Short mmCIF file of C-alpha atoms and ligand atoms in Angstrom, two decimals:
data_model
loop_
_atom_site.label_atom_id
_atom_site.label_comp_id
_atom_site.label_asym_id
_atom_site.label_seq_id
_atom_site.Cartn_x
_atom_site.Cartn_y
_atom_site.Cartn_z
CA MET R 1 -0.01 -26.55 -35.31
CA SER R 2 -0.32 -24.92 -38.30
CA HIS R 3 -3.88 -23.11 -38.11
CA ASP R 4 -6.94 -25.33 -40.39
CA GLU R 5 -8.63 -23.22 -42.85
CA SER R 6 -12.20 -24.51 -42.57
CA MET R 7 -12.12 -23.09 -39.18
CA PRO R 8 -13.29 -19.78 -38.11
CA SER R 9 -10.25 -17.61 -36.04
CA VAL R 10 -9.84 -15.29 -34.00
CA VAL R 11 -7.41 -13.48 -33.27
CA VAL R 12 -6.70 -11.77 -29.21
CA VAL R 13 -5.32 -9.22 -28.08
CA GLY R 14 -4.22 -8.93 -25.13
CA GLY R 15 -3.18 -12.29 -22.14
CA GLY R 16 -3.94 -11.54 -19.30
CA PHE R 17 -7.70 -12.66 -16.93
CA ALA R 18 -10.00 -12.18 -20.24
CA GLY R 19 -7.77 -12.78 -23.03
CA VAL R 20 -6.77 -15.84 -21.82
CA GLY R 21 -10.15 -17.31 -20.13
CA CYS R 22 -11.79 -16.13 -23.50
CA ALA R 23 -8.66 -18.65 -24.96
CA LYS R 24 -9.67 -21.25 -23.05
CA GLU R 25 -13.13 -21.47 -24.03
CA LEU R 26 -12.43 -21.16 -27.46
CA ALA R 27 -9.81 -23.88 -27.25
CA LYS R 28 -12.45 -26.49 -26.08
CA HIS R 29 -14.75 -26.62 -29.63
CA ASP R 30 -12.99 -26.56 -33.29
CA VAL R 31 -11.37 -22.42 -33.71
CA ASN R 32 -8.17 -21.41 -33.94
CA VAL R 33 -7.25 -18.98 -31.91
CA THR R 34 -4.08 -16.40 -32.34
CA LEU R 35 -3.30 -14.91 -29.46
CA LEU R 36 -1.29 -11.68 -29.13
CA ASP R 37 0.41 -10.16 -25.96
CA ARG R 38 4.00 -7.80 -25.73
CA ASN R 39 5.39 -9.56 -22.94
CA ASN R 40 5.54 -14.40 -23.05
CA TYR R 41 3.58 -13.62 -20.01
CA HIS R 42 0.50 -13.12 -18.24
CA GLN R 43 0.89 -11.55 -14.89
CA PHE R 44 -1.43 -11.61 -11.84
CA GLN R 45 -1.54 -8.20 -10.55
CA PRO R 46 -3.86 -9.19 -8.11
CA LEU R 47 -0.64 -10.25 -5.70
CA LEU R 48 1.83 -7.26 -7.71
CA TYR R 49 2.09 -5.38 -4.43
CA GLN R 50 3.22 -9.04 -2.35
CA VAL R 51 5.90 -9.07 -5.07
CA ALA R 52 6.93 -5.45 -4.26
CA THR R 53 6.91 -5.98 -0.51
CA ALA R 54 8.57 -9.29 -0.99
CA GLU R 55 6.14 -11.44 0.14
CA LEU R 56 6.88 -13.41 -3.19
CA SER R 57 8.92 -13.69 -6.07
CA THR R 58 7.59 -12.78 -10.19
CA THR R 59 7.59 -16.60 -11.04
CA ASP R 60 5.25 -16.86 -8.01
CA ILE R 61 2.60 -14.48 -10.32
CA ALA R 62 3.95 -14.84 -13.77
CA ARG R 63 3.62 -18.34 -16.46
CA PRO R 64 4.39 -17.97 -19.32
CA LEU R 65 1.59 -17.85 -21.74
CA ARG R 66 3.31 -20.94 -23.79
CA ALA R 67 3.04 -23.25 -20.61
CA ILE R 68 -0.46 -22.07 -20.66
CA PHE R 69 -1.67 -22.85 -23.48
CA ALA R 70 1.19 -26.68 -24.27
CA LYS R 71 -1.83 -28.71 -24.48
CA ASP R 72 -4.11 -26.64 -26.50
CA ASP R 73 -2.80 -26.80 -30.12
CA THR R 74 -5.62 -24.51 -31.55
CA VAL R 75 -4.03 -22.07 -29.64
CA ASP R 76 -1.14 -19.56 -31.67
CA VAL R 77 0.87 -17.31 -28.68
CA LYS R 78 2.91 -14.43 -30.30
CA GLN R 79 4.72 -12.46 -28.38
CA LEU R 80 4.23 -9.13 -30.69
CA THR R 81 3.27 -5.59 -29.52
CA VAL R 82 0.75 -4.49 -31.20
CA THR R 83 0.17 -0.90 -32.21
CA ASP R 84 -3.06 -0.28 -34.54
CA ILE R 85 -6.15 -2.13 -34.54
CA ASP R 86 -8.48 -2.27 -37.40
CA VAL R 87 -12.20 -3.17 -36.47
CA ASN R 88 -13.67 -2.54 -39.43
CA THR R 89 -11.21 -5.45 -41.11
CA ARG R 90 -10.39 -7.40 -37.59
CA THR R 91 -7.25 -6.58 -38.40
CA VAL R 92 -3.86 -5.49 -36.06
CA THR R 93 -0.57 -4.62 -36.69
CA THR R 94 2.38 -5.38 -34.36
CA SER R 95 5.69 -3.17 -33.77
CA ASP R 96 7.85 -5.16 -36.26
CA GLY R 97 5.05 -4.08 -39.42
CA GLN R 98 3.42 -7.51 -39.16
CA SER R 99 -0.15 -8.35 -39.75
CA PHE R 100 -3.22 -10.71 -37.78
CA SER R 101 -6.94 -10.75 -39.14
CA GLY R 102 -10.25 -12.28 -38.00
CA ASP R 103 -13.15 -13.59 -38.33
CA TYR R 104 -13.46 -11.57 -34.90
CA LEU R 105 -11.52 -9.93 -33.12
CA VAL R 106 -10.97 -9.75 -28.82
CA LEU R 107 -9.45 -6.54 -27.39
CA ALA R 108 -8.33 -7.50 -24.01
CA ALA R 109 -5.53 -5.25 -24.25
CA GLY R 110 -6.13 -4.16 -20.24
CA SER R 111 -4.84 -0.48 -18.82
CA ARG R 112 -2.36 1.66 -17.93
CA PRO R 113 -1.89 3.98 -14.96
CA ASN R 114 -3.01 7.18 -15.42
CA PHE R 115 -1.25 9.65 -13.75
CA PHE R 116 -3.84 12.51 -14.38
CA ASN R 117 -1.72 15.41 -15.34
CA THR R 118 -0.07 15.58 -12.02
CA PRO R 119 3.67 16.95 -13.17
CA GLY R 120 6.35 14.38 -12.54
CA ALA R 121 4.45 11.65 -11.77
CA ASP R 122 5.02 9.90 -14.84
CA GLU R 123 8.87 10.30 -14.79
CA TYR R 124 9.02 9.40 -10.97
CA ALA R 125 6.37 7.50 -9.06
CA PHE R 126 6.37 4.02 -9.05
CA PRO R 127 2.88 2.53 -10.39
CA LEU R 128 2.51 -1.27 -9.85
CA TYR R 129 0.82 -1.96 -12.81
CA SER R 130 3.04 -5.34 -13.86
CA VAL R 131 5.49 -7.74 -13.05
CA ASP R 132 8.42 -5.53 -14.40
CA ASP R 133 7.03 -2.55 -12.15
CA ALA R 134 6.92 -4.26 -8.84
CA THR R 135 10.66 -5.77 -8.98
CA LYS R 136 11.84 -1.71 -9.35
CA LEU R 137 9.59 -1.05 -6.33
CA ARG R 138 10.92 -3.51 -4.66
CA SER R 139 14.55 -2.81 -5.79
CA ARG R 140 14.01 1.22 -4.56
CA ILE R 141 12.37 -0.21 -1.46
CA PHE R 142 15.12 -1.96 0.17
CA GLU R 143 17.91 0.54 -1.70
CA VAL R 144 16.88 3.50 0.25
CA PHE R 145 17.35 1.14 3.37
CA GLU R 146 20.74 0.24 2.03
CA GLU R 147 22.00 4.11 1.76
CA ALA R 148 20.06 5.08 5.08
CA ASP R 149 22.79 2.12 7.03
CA ALA R 150 25.67 3.34 4.43
CA ASN R 151 24.88 6.67 4.80
CA PRO R 152 22.82 7.35 8.11
CA ALA R 153 22.52 11.69 6.88
CA ARG R 154 20.04 9.82 3.75
CA VAL R 155 17.48 9.98 6.66
CA ASP R 156 16.91 13.65 7.33
CA GLN R 157 17.17 14.31 3.09
CA GLY R 158 14.10 11.84 3.30
CA ALA R 159 14.94 8.13 2.59
CA LEU R 160 12.91 6.26 4.68
CA ASN R 161 9.88 8.67 3.92
CA ILE R 162 7.12 5.86 1.30
CA VAL R 163 4.55 8.21 -0.05
CA ILE R 164 1.51 6.23 -1.22
CA VAL R 165 -0.81 8.08 -3.53
CA GLY R 166 -4.07 6.77 -4.06
CA ALA R 167 -6.12 5.36 -1.37
CA GLY R 168 -7.96 2.54 -2.97
CA PRO R 169 -7.08 -1.30 -2.65
CA THR R 170 -4.14 -1.26 -4.19
CA GLY R 171 -2.92 1.57 -2.22
CA VAL R 172 -4.01 0.45 0.97
CA GLU R 173 -2.34 -3.20 0.31
CA THR R 174 0.38 -1.58 -0.02
CA ALA R 175 0.25 0.04 2.70
CA GLY R 176 -0.04 -1.78 4.68
CA SER R 177 2.12 -4.76 4.09
CA ILE R 178 4.72 -2.26 3.63
CA ALA R 179 4.10 -1.10 7.37
CA ASP R 180 4.71 -4.59 7.95
CA LEU R 181 8.04 -4.73 6.36
CA VAL R 182 8.97 -2.52 8.12
CA ASN R 183 8.07 -3.54 11.79
CA GLN R 184 8.25 -6.87 11.84
CA VAL R 185 11.15 -7.78 9.11
CA MET R 186 13.08 -4.79 8.30
CA PRO R 187 14.60 -4.59 12.67
CA ALA R 188 15.31 -7.57 12.06
CA ARG R 189 17.70 -7.32 9.10
CA PHE R 190 19.40 -3.40 9.52
CA HIS R 191 20.82 -3.60 12.71
CA ASP R 192 23.27 -0.58 12.70
CA LEU R 193 19.78 1.64 11.64
CA ASP R 194 16.87 3.24 13.89
CA VAL R 195 14.31 1.78 11.59
CA LYS R 196 12.18 3.72 13.49
CA ARG R 197 12.15 6.79 12.04
CA THR R 198 10.34 5.10 8.58
CA ARG R 199 7.38 7.42 6.89
CA ILE R 200 5.15 5.73 5.22
CA TYR R 201 2.46 8.02 3.44
CA LEU R 202 -1.30 6.94 2.03
CA ILE R 203 -3.24 9.82 0.72
CA ASP R 204 -6.18 10.51 -1.52
CA HIS R 205 -8.10 13.35 -2.29
CA GLY R 206 -11.27 11.82 -1.09
CA PRO R 207 -12.08 11.42 2.94
CA VAL R 208 -11.83 8.04 2.95
CA VAL R 209 -10.21 5.15 2.78
CA LEU R 210 -11.55 1.93 0.43
CA ALA R 211 -14.25 4.52 -0.96
CA ALA R 212 -15.66 2.11 -2.73
CA PHE R 213 -16.85 0.08 0.35
CA SER R 214 -19.07 0.24 3.41
CA GLU R 215 -18.13 3.29 5.94
CA LYS R 216 -17.91 0.62 8.17
CA ALA R 217 -15.18 -0.67 6.28
CA HIS R 218 -14.10 2.60 5.60
CA ASP R 219 -13.08 2.63 9.52
CA TYR R 220 -11.50 -0.19 10.19
CA ALA R 221 -8.60 -0.26 7.41
CA ALA R 222 -8.02 3.13 8.70
CA LYS R 223 -7.70 1.92 12.34
CA LYS R 224 -6.12 -1.30 10.91
CA LEU R 225 -3.57 0.88 9.16
CA GLU R 226 -3.42 3.51 11.58
CA HIS R 227 -2.30 1.38 13.98
CA LYS R 228 0.73 -0.58 12.31
CA GLY R 229 1.63 3.62 11.45
CA VAL R 230 0.79 4.67 8.39
CA ILE R 231 0.12 8.20 8.28
CA LEU R 232 -3.03 9.41 6.35
CA LYS R 233 -3.46 11.72 4.12
CA LEU R 234 -7.28 12.18 3.04
CA SER R 235 -8.54 15.19 1.21
CA THR R 236 -5.06 16.12 0.72
CA GLY R 237 -4.46 15.63 -3.99
CA VAL R 238 -0.83 15.47 -4.79
CA SER R 239 0.66 17.87 -7.15
CA GLU R 240 4.13 17.45 -8.39
CA VAL R 241 6.21 14.50 -8.12
CA SER R 242 9.48 15.19 -8.34
CA ALA R 243 13.17 13.23 -7.56
CA ASP R 244 13.06 13.95 -4.49
CA SER R 245 10.07 15.00 -3.54
CA VAL R 246 6.16 14.94 -3.14
CA THR R 247 4.15 18.52 -2.98
CA LEU R 248 0.59 17.91 -1.59
CA SER R 249 -2.67 20.33 -2.80
CA ASP R 250 -2.08 22.27 0.88
CA GLY R 251 1.67 23.30 -0.50
CA SER R 252 3.43 21.07 1.83
CA LYS R 253 6.37 18.95 0.58
CA ILE R 254 6.99 15.28 2.05
CA PRO R 255 10.75 14.64 1.20
CA THR R 256 11.10 11.28 -0.43
CA ARG R 257 11.97 9.56 -3.28
CA THR R 258 9.97 6.37 -3.08
CA VAL R 259 6.39 7.30 -4.34
CA VAL R 260 3.99 4.16 -5.20
CA TRP R 261 1.08 5.88 -7.49
CA ALA R 262 -1.74 3.65 -7.13
CA GLY R 263 -3.70 7.19 -7.97
CA GLY R 264 -6.08 5.22 -11.71
CA LEU R 265 -6.07 3.50 -13.99
CA GLN R 266 -7.16 4.29 -17.93
CA ALA R 267 -7.36 2.79 -21.30
CA PRO R 268 -3.97 2.30 -23.04
CA GLU R 269 -2.89 4.68 -25.67
CA MET R 270 -3.75 2.37 -28.83
CA ILE R 271 -7.15 2.76 -27.94
CA GLY R 272 -7.69 6.21 -28.83
CA LYS R 273 -6.32 5.31 -32.46
CA VAL R 274 -9.85 2.64 -33.00
CA GLY R 275 -12.21 5.25 -33.77
CA LEU R 276 -15.26 3.80 -31.16
CA GLY R 277 -16.53 6.01 -28.96
CA GLN R 278 -14.28 5.68 -25.26
CA GLY R 279 -16.76 6.03 -21.89
CA ARG R 280 -14.80 6.95 -18.46
CA GLY R 281 -11.83 6.14 -18.45
CA GLY R 282 -11.19 5.85 -22.13
CA ARG R 283 -12.24 2.89 -22.28
CA LEU R 284 -14.50 1.10 -25.15
CA THR R 285 -17.97 1.53 -24.35
CA ALA R 286 -19.44 -2.68 -24.68
CA GLU R 287 -22.44 -3.21 -25.23
CA PRO R 288 -24.05 -6.27 -23.46
CA ASP R 289 -23.48 -8.61 -25.22
CA LEU R 290 -19.51 -7.51 -25.08
CA THR R 291 -19.62 -6.64 -28.82
CA VAL R 292 -18.62 -3.33 -29.48
CA GLU R 293 -21.37 -0.62 -31.25
CA ASP R 294 -22.37 -1.15 -35.32
CA HIS R 295 -18.99 -4.11 -34.92
CA PRO R 296 -21.04 -7.08 -34.13
CA ARG R 297 -17.97 -9.29 -34.06
CA VAL R 298 -15.36 -6.77 -32.59
CA TYR R 299 -15.66 -7.88 -28.87
CA ALA R 300 -14.06 -5.31 -26.07
CA ILE R 301 -12.92 -6.90 -22.48
CA GLY R 302 -12.00 -6.92 -19.33
CA ASP R 303 -9.94 -3.30 -17.91
CA VAL R 304 -10.05 -1.55 -21.93
CA ALA R 305 -13.42 -1.82 -21.50
CA ASN R 306 -16.38 -0.08 -19.65
CA ILE R 307 -18.99 -3.37 -19.59
CA PRO R 308 -22.90 -2.42 -18.73
CA ASP R 309 -24.06 -4.82 -16.00
CA HIS R 310 -28.15 -5.03 -15.86
CA ASP R 311 -28.82 -1.60 -14.99
CA GLY R 312 -26.42 0.11 -17.72
CA ASN R 313 -23.58 0.47 -14.67
CA ALA R 314 -20.11 -0.49 -16.13
CA LEU R 315 -18.55 -2.91 -13.70
CA PRO R 316 -16.06 -2.39 -11.43
CA GLN R 317 -12.54 -2.99 -12.87
CA LEU R 318 -11.98 -6.51 -10.92
CA GLY R 319 -9.58 -10.30 -12.34
CA SER R 320 -13.25 -11.43 -11.88
CA VAL R 321 -14.80 -9.18 -14.24
CA ALA R 322 -12.05 -10.33 -16.61
CA LEU R 323 -12.16 -14.16 -16.60
CA GLN R 324 -16.05 -14.43 -16.67
CA ALA R 325 -15.63 -11.61 -19.25
CA GLY R 326 -13.10 -13.26 -21.53
CA ARG R 327 -15.13 -16.90 -20.98
CA TRP R 328 -18.70 -15.21 -21.86
CA ALA R 329 -17.19 -13.93 -25.08
CA GLY R 330 -15.76 -17.27 -26.18
CA GLY R 331 -18.93 -18.63 -25.87
CA ASN R 332 -20.35 -15.56 -27.90
CA ILE R 333 -18.29 -15.97 -30.28
CA LEU R 334 -18.98 -19.82 -30.99
CA ALA R 335 -22.97 -19.10 -30.20
CA ASP R 336 -22.48 -16.44 -33.52
CA HIS R 337 -20.26 -18.47 -35.61
CA ALA R 338 -23.26 -21.69 -35.00
CA GLY R 339 -26.17 -18.67 -36.16
CA LYS R 340 -27.52 -18.60 -32.37
CA PRO R 341 -28.39 -15.29 -30.58
CA ARG R 342 -25.02 -13.43 -28.36
CA ARG R 343 -26.46 -13.15 -25.17
CA PRO R 344 -26.31 -10.48 -22.76
CA PHE R 345 -23.28 -10.75 -20.30
CA HIS R 346 -24.25 -12.31 -16.69
CA TYR R 347 -21.44 -11.01 -14.28
CA HIS R 348 -21.46 -13.60 -10.99
CA ASP R 349 -20.58 -11.24 -8.35
CA LYS R 350 -17.98 -12.68 -6.32
CA GLY R 351 -17.67 -8.97 -4.51
CA ILE R 352 -14.67 -6.99 -3.44
CA MET R 353 -12.36 -7.47 -0.78
CA ALA R 354 -8.84 -5.96 0.38
CA MET R 355 -5.96 -7.26 2.60
CA ILE R 356 -4.95 -4.60 5.04
CA GLY R 357 -1.82 -6.87 5.91
CA ASP R 358 -0.61 -9.30 9.15
CA GLY R 359 -3.92 -11.48 9.35
CA ALA R 360 -6.32 -7.37 8.74
CA ALA R 361 -8.97 -7.93 5.58
CA ILE R 362 -11.53 -6.75 4.58
CA ALA R 363 -13.74 -8.43 1.50
CA GLU R 364 -17.56 -7.83 1.39
CA VAL R 365 -19.10 -11.50 -0.08
CA GLY R 366 -20.97 -12.27 -2.79
CA ALA R 367 -24.00 -10.91 -4.50
CA HIS R 368 -24.77 -9.16 -1.32
CA HIS R 369 -22.00 -7.64 -0.20
CA HIS R 370 -22.17 -9.43 3.28
CA GLU R 371 -19.07 -7.68 5.38
CA LEU R 372 -16.49 -9.68 7.04
CA HIS R 373 -13.42 -8.29 8.45
CA GLY R 374 -10.16 -10.26 9.99
CA HIS R 375 -9.59 -13.98 10.07
CA MET R 376 -12.82 -14.55 8.29
CA ALA R 377 -12.37 -12.00 5.23
CA PHE R 378 -8.51 -13.08 4.28
CA ALA R 379 -10.24 -17.07 4.02
CA ALA R 380 -12.68 -14.95 1.20
CA TRP R 381 -9.67 -13.81 -0.32
CA LEU R 382 -7.65 -16.69 -0.36
CA GLY R 383 -10.66 -18.64 -1.76
CA VAL R 384 -11.44 -15.78 -4.33
CA HIS R 385 -8.21 -15.63 -5.09
CA ALA R 386 -7.42 -19.24 -5.66
CA TRP R 387 -10.85 -19.53 -8.18
CA LEU R 388 -9.05 -16.27 -9.64
CA MET R 389 -5.62 -18.51 -10.32
CA SER R 390 -7.15 -20.96 -11.20
CA GLY R 391 -9.09 -19.56 -13.93
CA VAL R 392 -5.68 -18.49 -15.57
CA ARG R 393 -4.13 -21.38 -14.79
CA GLN R 394 -1.71 -19.84 -12.66
CA ARG R 395 0.79 -21.82 -9.20
CA VAL R 396 -1.97 -22.25 -6.73
CA ASP R 397 0.14 -24.39 -4.35
CA ALA R 398 2.42 -21.67 -4.35
CA PHE R 399 -0.72 -19.09 -3.69
CA ILE R 400 -1.51 -21.18 -1.26
CA SER R 401 1.61 -22.09 0.69
CA TRP R 402 2.22 -18.64 0.91
CA GLY R 403 -1.05 -17.61 3.00
CA TRP R 404 -0.89 -20.04 5.35
CA ASP R 405 2.50 -19.16 6.23
CA PHE R 406 1.81 -15.37 5.36
CA LEU R 407 1.92 -14.32 9.79
CA GLY R 408 5.03 -16.04 9.66
CA SER R 409 6.49 -14.50 6.64
CA SER R 410 9.62 -13.86 6.19
CA ARG R 411 10.09 -11.25 3.16
CA SER R 412 13.08 -13.91 1.20
CA SER R 413 12.49 -12.45 -2.41
CA SER R 414 14.16 -9.14 -1.04
CA VAL R 415 16.95 -8.87 -2.83
CA ILE R 416 17.52 -5.69 -5.54
CA VAL R 417 17.90 -6.57 -9.01
CA ASP R 418 16.52 -3.70 -10.37
CA PRO R 419 19.94 -1.74 -11.06
CA SER R 420 17.56 0.90 -12.82
CA ALA R 421 14.90 1.93 -9.93
CA ALA R 422 18.45 1.43 -7.45
CA GLN R 423 20.39 4.53 -8.76
CA ILE R 424 18.92 7.22 -6.65
CA ASP R 425 21.09 10.80 -6.86
CA TRP R 426 21.02 12.04 -3.77
CA GLY R 427 22.27 15.49 -5.38
CA ASP R 428 25.67 15.11 -2.68
CA GLU R 429 27.78 12.56 -4.49
CA GLU R 430 31.15 13.63 -5.64
CA LYS R 431 30.89 12.42 -9.81
C1 FAD K 501 -1.86 -3.79 -8.73
C2 FAD K 501 -3.28 -4.89 -8.77
C3 FAD K 501 -4.30 -4.90 -7.70
C4 FAD K 501 -5.40 -5.97 -8.29
N1 FAD K 501 -6.43 -6.66 -7.38
C5 FAD K 501 -7.31 -6.96 -7.35
C6 FAD K 501 -7.72 -7.97 -6.80
O1 FAD K 501 -7.46 -7.68 -5.64
N2 FAD K 501 -8.95 -8.92 -7.30
C7 FAD K 501 -9.15 -8.71 -8.65
O2 FAD K 501 -10.61 -9.36 -8.73
N3 FAD K 501 -8.05 -7.32 -9.16
C8 FAD K 501 -7.69 -6.89 -9.02
N4 FAD K 501 -7.22 -6.31 -10.12
C9 FAD K 501 -7.49 -6.16 -11.27
C10 FAD K 501 -7.73 -7.18 -12.06
O3 FAD K 501 -5.24 -7.31 -11.78
C11 FAD K 501 -7.50 -6.73 -13.78
O4 FAD K 501 -9.01 -6.38 -13.49
C12 FAD K 501 -7.11 -7.57 -14.53
O5 FAD K 501 -5.45 -7.35 -14.59
C13 FAD K 501 -7.76 -7.06 -15.73
O6 FAD K 501 -7.90 -8.06 -17.19
P1 FAD K 501 -6.99 -7.69 -18.36
O7 FAD K 501 -7.34 -9.47 -18.68
O8 FAD K 501 -8.40 -6.87 -18.61
O9 FAD K 501 -6.03 -7.03 -18.55
P2 FAD K 501 -4.45 -7.17 -18.21
O10 FAD K 501 -4.30 -8.72 -16.95
O11 FAD K 501 -3.99 -6.03 -17.74
O12 FAD K 501 -3.91 -7.97 -18.95
C14 FAD K 501 -3.62 -6.73 -20.34
C15 FAD K 501 -2.78 -7.83 -21.59
O13 FAD K 501 -2.36 -7.34 -22.28
C16 FAD K 501 -1.79 -7.13 -23.11
N5 FAD K 501 -1.14 -6.20 -23.37
C17 FAD K 501 -1.59 -5.04 -23.85
N6 FAD K 501 -1.65 -3.79 -24.19
C18 FAD K 501 -0.45 -4.66 -25.46
C19 FAD K 501 -0.33 -4.41 -27.23
N7 FAD K 501 -0.72 -2.88 -27.74
N8 FAD K 501 -0.27 -5.14 -27.58
C20 FAD K 501 -0.29 -6.60 -27.18
N9 FAD K 501 -0.03 -6.69 -26.13
C21 FAD K 501 -1.05 -6.24 -24.81
C22 FAD K 501 -0.74 -6.95 -21.94
O14 FAD K 501 0.88 -7.22 -22.16
C23 FAD K 501 -1.05 -7.81 -20.48
O15 FAD K 501 -1.02 -9.25 -20.75
C24 FAD K 501 -5.56 -5.95 -9.53
C25 FAD K 501 -4.80 -4.65 -10.01
C26 FAD K 501 -4.26 -4.34 -10.02
C27 FAD K 501 -3.01 -3.71 -10.99
#
């Protein structure tokens, strides 16, 4: 449906948790929304590692934005890449030269991986931030096993060494899930390969895993990972990534063809061009009401922003923060348009949690971060993720059935689909 000129207009950049949350809130009222995203789908990032390790397929975690807004006539979805933002005129320009202006502008473009200028990381490591990243990583993992099976000499060249950089929730979850894949699934799939020669390394420059969690949680997670065979290299940095190895800060080298980068996030490149104040990670500094300084009709929400909590500290980059901030920004836009005051964002803390695989999980739930381990934590994790999925209209049914089947998961999505990630130069083939 074309936009009604008498209604206020809002341009939303990004169809992640924050952008979808905001547009859904506005869709309940008479507001024209234009939602721009470079992809035609919303991707559910918390489940990317399940795609990378073949527990889920891409269609379980990505949903077309047009399907999400099919019943919302006032929301126009455009698959376009935003290249420039003018906050003074609330206008964005896209890579094909089009411009979109609104009475309000909502910046919700998420993050991108931060390689911290580590030589070679950008070129050779696999980040885990998008569906595309997850399918590339999955293709690489299964390809190195295929190549080691076809030519056992590849094992000595590091084919079965998998290195994960960053021991935050993403790194820990990925390491745990790869370990379960290697221990439980690969032996039945590769009858002629000594799968036990697989080595999974988890590297972090800090002294603990899951640094944001309690001390008890650090020990629990480290013990569970080591029990699964993950080799922890803590207080160790990565100084270089190359096509065939990782060099560590102590000078040692690990031969490998599979380096997973879970080392950190930063704001998208275009945010640097906006001309607004940027804080940690290059993120925009949001005011308590989620607008940006001196621009009461421009909002910065989700991962793109440092959003202050009630003490002025930045809230973490989490789906639950992004979704709630998106809804809140929608509410503030409606209030502002009605001549009412905008309210400071109040985050309802759902806690923090991480799955370590195979029944092992850790959760610090609620505002007081009550700590749970094992199956109780897994149940809390399932509940919070189901809530998040329903908030962005993802397929909760497939997720829940995966959750209950988890212990017997068959990894049916283990086909190699990305030829670029599956091409490995071993340096010894005849051309
Ligand atoms: C591997 C991983 C695991 C995670 N696990 C959890 C978890 O268990 N629990 C949790 O709460 N959080 C988790 N998070 C964090 C959570 O996913 C993010 O905080 C959340 O996705 C942020 O939402 P957002 O809307 O700000 O950004 P995003 O979800 O990143 O969405 C940004 C959108 O903007 C679009 N975009 C970007 N640039 C442009 C452009 N130039 N033009 C047009 N469109 C653009 C992108 O395509 C994307 O759709 C995880 C994150 C990752 C990467």
